[in-house]
Amino acid sequence: MYRSRVCLNVLKSISIPHGLLLLQLLLLPLCGAFVNETTVFGPEKLQAFKIFDDEQPGQISGRSFICVPLFRIFSLELRHNIRLAPDEFVAVSGDHPALGLWQLEKALPLKEQDKARSKWYLRVWICASQRFYYRYLIYSKNRQGKRVLRSWEGQRVARMLQTYEIYRSPGLDIFGEAYPVSVGGGFYLERGWLQYEYVIELKFVWQDHIAISGIGSNAKYRLILTPLNLIDDTRIEVSRYAYNQSSFRPQNQRGVRYTQGTVVVFRIYQPLDTYNALRLSIYQGSRDLQLSLGEAYIFPDQIKGSRGILQLPIFASLQNLAIGEITLPYLVVQPMPKVEAGNLRASFHHYWPDNWPTLDVGYRGLGASYFQSSTSLTENTIESYMAVLKAKGDMVQLDVQLTKDYVPVVWHGFGFYTSDRDRSVRDRFDLRFVLIRELTYSELKASRVFILKRWTVQEYTNLNVKDVSQKHRIFPKLSEVFEALPKTLGLLVEIKWPQIMASGVPESTQSLNKNIYVDRILQTTIYHGCGRPLIFASFDADICTMIRLKQHVFPVILMSIGKSQIWDEYMDLRAQSFQQAINFVQSAEILGTALHVENFQNKHQLVNLALELQQALFLWGNDLQDEHLLEQFRALDVTGLIYDQMDRFGPSAWKRSEFFRAPQLMELFGAQCVTSGNSTTIPGIKPAKPTIWPKLR
């Protein structure tokens, strides 16, 4: 059936002088006479050719001209204390049709080789004409038979197999280990993004949570969370914050230690449309001798929406007697709509190599303009962003939030002052404050806009009308910003969400659904902003967690004030210090942090706490408007510096061009569009190769 095609491919793979070309063509019809498809190519080989041809009908590519039947043995071993659950399996996925084209559902399962389930193998024929790439993954199956991705290899360049390696012994692969001497290589595993599950997080992130009659606030507890379900379809992990020991891990039988002021987060994975009750058991005493104090119960109808605070009575063990109360904030993370379009081609959660130079990031463009008047250009406008590019800046920081009808717009504050169209405004008492979330986009664009400057009132309504040039307009849509700015200008997109202050007073109010809020920003970015250097950021740790669990295309960092004499503290302990921010980054498995520079005054070496854990570290603050201080932090290899007035203090005097102008970097970030499922090709891309160079740290 495939005799003539196979023979043609074999002949094409041989270098023949032009003088012998006629002889080659004459021999072609006779191929069947000396190539017996039943003896030379068995059924498995012929199936490899069939898969290859069926996947590329009428398509001309490198694989269309030479097809080498490659018999590949994938041999894999699980090390690094990786233990599979009974419902977990190993598979391989790659960019070749025979390996599923990076689709989870089409990945090839490996076969167990020992009772411990630590060694796996697969023998498969692959018809390939050039190198192909592959990754290993661990998955389970839900009750509907859908694959649920648990973990996968997240190196920046996937494993590679050359066609000439058909003649070599396949060797042994170690799950999670690839390219040990490459930047971005070594041992690295990615957690799967949410598709057919949702997550509940129960968070001990405030100073006080447990109050039990007769027990002091400094008591030491052990906590155990147990699902009360008939079907074992719930997974529970726990994170207790400590430097370099904050990762989520399966819950210990003896529970997790907790004292006042300790950060502990329980993470519960459940299938969609499954709602289970939970029991939190509280013990006191040492690890070996524990006294049961009581239990608190969480029922499905108590967890509503995307977020909330539970007030739960603590009952004495085996008694219907309330002995105390526990206050417990929670977060619910749902999968993003159409998330199944994503694939295993690459992950960008940590795609920010530590050998890149320190990046210059313009704060809201060239700087804040409404209150500090540090620049003549209006902040958070396309004109101000383009001025950063002219000053040879690498990125700009901008603020995004949603209107009442869930349109992402760029604006720093949670609202603004306004007045009726026909009303005369003499002073601030003629104005009222309105929140962005209270207005639809059309209402926002029809509003008068006022800013208070040191008890004077300045109107900006002239920049909020349709006939104003787009580059000067305030409240631009996030999609308009993506389309107006060149892709060589990186973006640090800060997602606004009000926080609870340490005093218990909320920074502002927010009534929009948090999952839809994050989904809408992610979807807008996938459709309009992929293919460029882009990092999400937020002062809200939960939003960082949601972005991390919902997708694998864009990295995210936690912005934090830390310890400050200027700003009031937040109630969330994860945002109260640099050390806790580092712990959160490791726990949530995100890219890094952005800290106020005040945390490093006369303590510049503190930056190593983050850099030594391979975490990105950005610094921000007014103090960075100092060329000498900027140079000091550049010498410490921080990831980026976010500051105002880049036209005055920026790198234009000594920098040849912005960093992301390099075409190779544009190809690199172009892979985001393919990974998200928003595109199938990257214009002008060449096959990736592992970059072999020494790591800086």
PDB file of N, CA and C in Angstrom, residues 275-324:
ATOM      1  N   TYR A 275     -18.893  18.318  45.263  1.00  0.00           N
ATOM      2  CA  TYR A 275     -18.869  19.183  46.442  1.00  0.00           C
ATOM      3  C   TYR A 275     -18.849  18.292  47.682  1.00  0.00           C
ATOM      4  N   ASN A 276     -17.735  18.287  48.384  1.00  0.00           N
ATOM      5  CA  ASN A 276     -17.560  17.422  49.549  1.00  0.00           C
ATOM      6  C   ASN A 276     -17.437  18.247  50.828  1.00  0.00           C
ATOM      7  N   ALA A 277     -17.921  17.681  51.907  1.00  0.00           N
ATOM      8  CA  ALA A 277     -17.713  18.290  53.220  1.00  0.00           C
ATOM      9  C   ALA A 277     -16.299  17.977  53.698  1.00  0.00           C
ATOM     10  N   LEU A 278     -15.799  18.815  54.606  1.00  0.00           N
ATOM     11  CA  LEU A 278     -14.433  18.668  55.119  1.00  0.00           C
ATOM     12  C   LEU A 278     -14.454  18.770  56.638  1.00  0.00           C
ATOM     13  N   ARG A 279     -13.540  18.045  57.278  1.00  0.00           N
ATOM     14  CA  ARG A 279     -13.385  18.130  58.733  1.00  0.00           C
ATOM     15  C   ARG A 279     -11.971  18.575  59.059  1.00  0.00           C
ATOM     16  N   LEU A 280     -11.846  19.641  59.838  1.00  0.00           N
ATOM     17  CA  LEU A 280     -10.551  20.124  60.294  1.00  0.00           C
ATOM     18  C   LEU A 280     -10.377  19.710  61.746  1.00  0.00           C
ATOM     19  N   SER A 281      -9.457  18.790  61.991  1.00  0.00           N
ATOM     20  CA  SER A 281      -9.182  18.298  63.347  1.00  0.00           C
ATOM     21  C   SER A 281      -8.035  19.090  63.939  1.00  0.00           C
ATOM     22  N   ILE A 282      -8.182  19.505  65.184  1.00  0.00           N
ATOM     23  CA  ILE A 282      -7.193  20.340  65.862  1.00  0.00           C
ATOM     24  C   ILE A 282      -6.626  19.563  67.045  1.00  0.00           C
ATOM     25  N   TYR A 283      -5.304  19.428  67.036  1.00  0.00           N
ATOM     26  CA  TYR A 283      -4.619  18.706  68.108  1.00  0.00           C
ATOM     27  C   TYR A 283      -3.634  19.641  68.796  1.00  0.00           C
ATOM     28  N   GLN A 284      -3.262  19.260  70.007  1.00  0.00           N
ATOM     29  CA  GLN A 284      -2.253  20.007  70.748  1.00  0.00           C
ATOM     30  C   GLN A 284      -1.267  19.017  71.341  1.00  0.00           C
ATOM     31  N   GLY A 285       0.003  19.416  71.387  1.00  0.00           N
ATOM     32  CA  GLY A 285       1.028  18.539  71.948  1.00  0.00           C
ATOM     33  C   GLY A 285       2.146  18.318  70.963  1.00  0.00           C
ATOM     34  N   SER A 286       3.048  17.390  71.310  1.00  0.00           N
ATOM     35  CA  SER A 286       4.212  17.102  70.484  1.00  0.00           C
ATOM     36  C   SER A 286       3.801  16.216  69.318  1.00  0.00           C
ATOM     37  N   ARG A 287       4.755  15.938  68.478  1.00  0.00           N
ATOM     38  CA  ARG A 287       4.488  15.123  67.298  1.00  0.00           C
ATOM     39  C   ARG A 287       4.090  13.700  67.673  1.00  0.00           C
ATOM     40  N   ASP A 288       4.714  13.156  68.742  1.00  0.00           N
ATOM     41  CA  ASP A 288       4.464  11.768  69.126  1.00  0.00           C
ATOM     42  C   ASP A 288       3.308  11.624  70.109  1.00  0.00           C
ATOM     43  N   LEU A 289       2.995  12.695  70.833  1.00  0.00           N
ATOM     44  CA  LEU A 289       1.931  12.618  71.829  1.00  0.00           C
ATOM     45  C   LEU A 289       0.990  13.799  71.601  1.00  0.00           C
ATOM     46  N   GLN A 290      -0.135  13.522  70.935  1.00  0.00           N
ATOM     47  CA  GLN A 290      -1.053  14.580  70.566  1.00  0.00           C
ATOM     48  C   GLN A 290      -2.381  14.421  71.307  1.00  0.00           C
ATOM     49  N   LEU A 291      -2.891  15.562  71.779  1.00  0.00           N
ATOM     50  CA  LEU A 291      -4.162  15.599  72.478  1.00  0.00           C
ATOM     51  C   LEU A 291      -5.197  16.225  71.551  1.00  0.00           C
ATOM     52  N   SER A 292      -6.285  15.494  71.295  1.00  0.00           N
ATOM     53  CA  SER A 292      -7.336  16.008  70.426  1.00  0.00           C
ATOM     54  C   SER A 292      -8.130  17.077  71.158  1.00  0.00           C
ATOM     55  N   LEU A 293      -8.135  18.284  70.579  1.00  0.00           N
ATOM     56  CA  LEU A 293      -8.858  19.393  71.194  1.00  0.00           C
ATOM     57  C   LEU A 293     -10.279  19.520  70.656  1.00  0.00           C
ATOM     58  N   GLY A 294     -10.403  19.436  69.360  1.00  0.00           N
ATOM     59  CA  GLY A 294     -11.730  19.620  68.789  1.00  0.00           C
ATOM     60  C   GLY A 294     -11.708  19.526  67.279  1.00  0.00           C
ATOM     61  N   GLU A 295     -12.880  19.766  66.697  1.00  0.00           N
ATOM     62  CA  GLU A 295     -13.053  19.648  65.253  1.00  0.00           C
ATOM     63  C   GLU A 295     -13.961  20.753  64.749  1.00  0.00           C
ATOM     64  N   ALA A 296     -13.682  21.173  63.518  1.00  0.00           N
ATOM     65  CA  ALA A 296     -14.548  22.137  62.836  1.00  0.00           C
ATOM     66  C   ALA A 296     -14.964  21.516  61.506  1.00  0.00           C
ATOM     67  N   TYR A 297     -16.205  21.735  61.125  1.00  0.00           N
ATOM     68  CA  TYR A 297     -16.740  21.120  59.919  1.00  0.00           C
ATOM     69  C   TYR A 297     -17.070  22.198  58.888  1.00  0.00           C
ATOM     70  N   ILE A 298     -16.715  21.897  57.628  1.00  0.00           N
ATOM     71  CA  ILE A 298     -16.982  22.804  56.514  1.00  0.00           C
ATOM     72  C   ILE A 298     -17.897  22.070  55.548  1.00  0.00           C
ATOM     73  N   PHE A 299     -19.091  22.625  55.334  1.00  0.00           N
ATOM     74  CA  PHE A 299     -20.065  21.995  54.460  1.00  0.00           C
ATOM     75  C   PHE A 299     -20.087  22.701  53.105  1.00  0.00           C
ATOM     76  N   PRO A 300     -20.447  21.969  52.036  1.00  0.00           N
ATOM     77  CA  PRO A 300     -20.366  22.553  50.684  1.00  0.00           C
ATOM     78  C   PRO A 300     -21.133  23.855  50.520  1.00  0.00           C
ATOM     79  N   ASP A 301     -22.301  23.980  51.173  1.00  0.00           N
ATOM     80  CA  ASP A 301     -23.088  25.196  50.980  1.00  0.00           C
ATOM     81  C   ASP A 301     -22.495  26.411  51.679  1.00  0.00           C
ATOM     82  N   GLN A 302     -21.422  26.207  52.468  1.00  0.00           N
ATOM     83  CA  GLN A 302     -20.770  27.341  53.129  1.00  0.00           C
ATOM     84  C   GLN A 302     -19.743  28.015  52.226  1.00  0.00           C
ATOM     85  N   ILE A 303     -19.311  27.306  51.206  1.00  0.00           N
ATOM     86  CA  ILE A 303     -18.301  27.854  50.285  1.00  0.00           C
ATOM     87  C   ILE A 303     -19.025  28.365  49.050  1.00  0.00           C
ATOM     88  N   LYS A 304     -19.140  29.675  48.954  1.00  0.00           N
ATOM     89  CA  LYS A 304     -19.903  30.299  47.880  1.00  0.00           C
ATOM     90  C   LYS A 304     -19.008  31.253  47.095  1.00  0.00           C
ATOM     91  N   GLY A 305     -19.254  31.315  45.793  1.00  0.00           N
ATOM     92  CA  GLY A 305     -18.519  32.246  44.957  1.00  0.00           C
ATOM     93  C   GLY A 305     -17.048  31.902  44.848  1.00  0.00           C
ATOM     94  N   SER A 306     -16.236  32.927  44.640  1.00  0.00           N
ATOM     95  CA  SER A 306     -14.798  32.741  44.452  1.00  0.00           C
ATOM     96  C   SER A 306     -13.989  32.967  45.714  1.00  0.00           C
ATOM     97  N   ARG A 307     -14.581  33.605  46.727  1.00  0.00           N
ATOM     98  CA  ARG A 307     -13.822  33.962  47.919  1.00  0.00           C
ATOM     99  C   ARG A 307     -14.790  34.213  49.063  1.00  0.00           C
ATOM    100  N   GLY A 308     -14.269  34.195  50.268  1.00  0.00           N
ATOM    101  CA  GLY A 308     -15.109  34.466  51.417  1.00  0.00           C
ATOM    102  C   GLY A 308     -14.353  34.196  52.707  1.00  0.00           C
ATOM    103  N   ILE A 309     -15.044  34.380  53.823  1.00  0.00           N
ATOM    104  CA  ILE A 309     -14.466  34.149  55.148  1.00  0.00           C
ATOM    105  C   ILE A 309     -15.421  33.254  55.925  1.00  0.00           C
ATOM    106  N   LEU A 310     -14.918  32.124  56.418  1.00  0.00           N
ATOM    107  CA  LEU A 310     -15.711  31.183  57.193  1.00  0.00           C
ATOM    108  C   LEU A 310     -15.559  31.477  58.680  1.00  0.00           C
ATOM    109  N   GLN A 311     -16.669  31.509  59.389  1.00  0.00           N
ATOM    110  CA  GLN A 311     -16.676  31.604  60.850  1.00  0.00           C
ATOM    111  C   GLN A 311     -17.234  30.273  61.360  1.00  0.00           C
ATOM    112  N   LEU A 312     -16.352  29.398  61.872  1.00  0.00           N
ATOM    113  CA  LEU A 312     -16.740  28.026  62.194  1.00  0.00           C
ATOM    114  C   LEU A 312     -16.617  27.758  63.687  1.00  0.00           C
ATOM    115  N   PRO A 313     -17.622  27.148  64.283  1.00  0.00           N
ATOM    116  CA  PRO A 313     -17.480  26.731  65.686  1.00  0.00           C
ATOM    117  C   PRO A 313     -16.568  25.513  65.783  1.00  0.00           C
ATOM    118  N   ILE A 314     -15.808  25.448  66.852  1.00  0.00           N
ATOM    119  CA  ILE A 314     -14.954  24.295  67.127  1.00  0.00           C
ATOM    120  C   ILE A 314     -15.653  23.460  68.202  1.00  0.00           C
ATOM    121  N   PHE A 315     -15.945  22.209  67.861  1.00  0.00           N
ATOM    122  CA  PHE A 315     -16.621  21.315  68.794  1.00  0.00           C
ATOM    123  C   PHE A 315     -15.609  20.399  69.473  1.00  0.00           C
ATOM    124  N   ALA A 316     -15.799  20.166  70.747  1.00  0.00           N
ATOM    125  CA  ALA A 316     -14.946  19.222  71.465  1.00  0.00           C
ATOM    126  C   ALA A 316     -15.076  17.849  70.830  1.00  0.00           C
ATOM    127  N   SER A 317     -13.974  17.105  70.801  1.00  0.00           N
ATOM    128  CA  SER A 317     -13.964  15.797  70.158  1.00  0.00           C
ATOM    129  C   SER A 317     -15.002  14.881  70.778  1.00  0.00           C
ATOM    130  N   LEU A 318     -15.809  14.261  69.896  1.00  0.00           N
ATOM    131  CA  LEU A 318     -16.843  13.291  70.281  1.00  0.00           C
ATOM    132  C   LEU A 318     -17.921  13.916  71.162  1.00  0.00           C
ATOM    133  N   GLN A 319     -18.010  15.246  71.143  1.00  0.00           N
ATOM    134  CA  GLN A 319     -19.045  15.918  71.937  1.00  0.00           C
ATOM    135  C   GLN A 319     -19.673  17.029  71.101  1.00  0.00           C
ATOM    136  N   ASN A 320     -20.922  17.270  71.339  1.00  0.00           N
ATOM    137  CA  ASN A 320     -21.616  18.351  70.650  1.00  0.00           C
ATOM    138  C   ASN A 320     -21.557  19.623  71.491  1.00  0.00           C
ATOM    139  N   LEU A 321     -20.322  19.998  71.852  1.00  0.00           N
ATOM    140  CA  LEU A 321     -20.094  21.145  72.728  1.00  0.00           C
ATOM    141  C   LEU A 321     -19.090  22.085  72.069  1.00  0.00           C
ATOM    142  N   ALA A 322     -19.513  23.318  71.810  1.00  0.00           N
ATOM    143  CA  ALA A 322     -18.632  24.310  71.190  1.00  0.00           C
ATOM    144  C   ALA A 322     -17.635  24.829  72.216  1.00  0.00           C
ATOM    145  N   ILE A 323     -16.349  24.740  71.901  1.00  0.00           N
ATOM    146  CA  ILE A 323     -15.306  25.186  72.817  1.00  0.00           C
ATOM    147  C   ILE A 323     -14.520  26.371  72.260  1.00  0.00           C
ATOM    148  N   GLY A 324     -14.827  26.779  71.038  1.00  0.00           N
ATOM    149  CA  GLY A 324     -14.084  27.889  70.454  1.00  0.00           C
ATOM    150  C   GLY A 324     -14.576  28.200  69.058  1.00  0.00           C
TER     151      GLY A 324
END
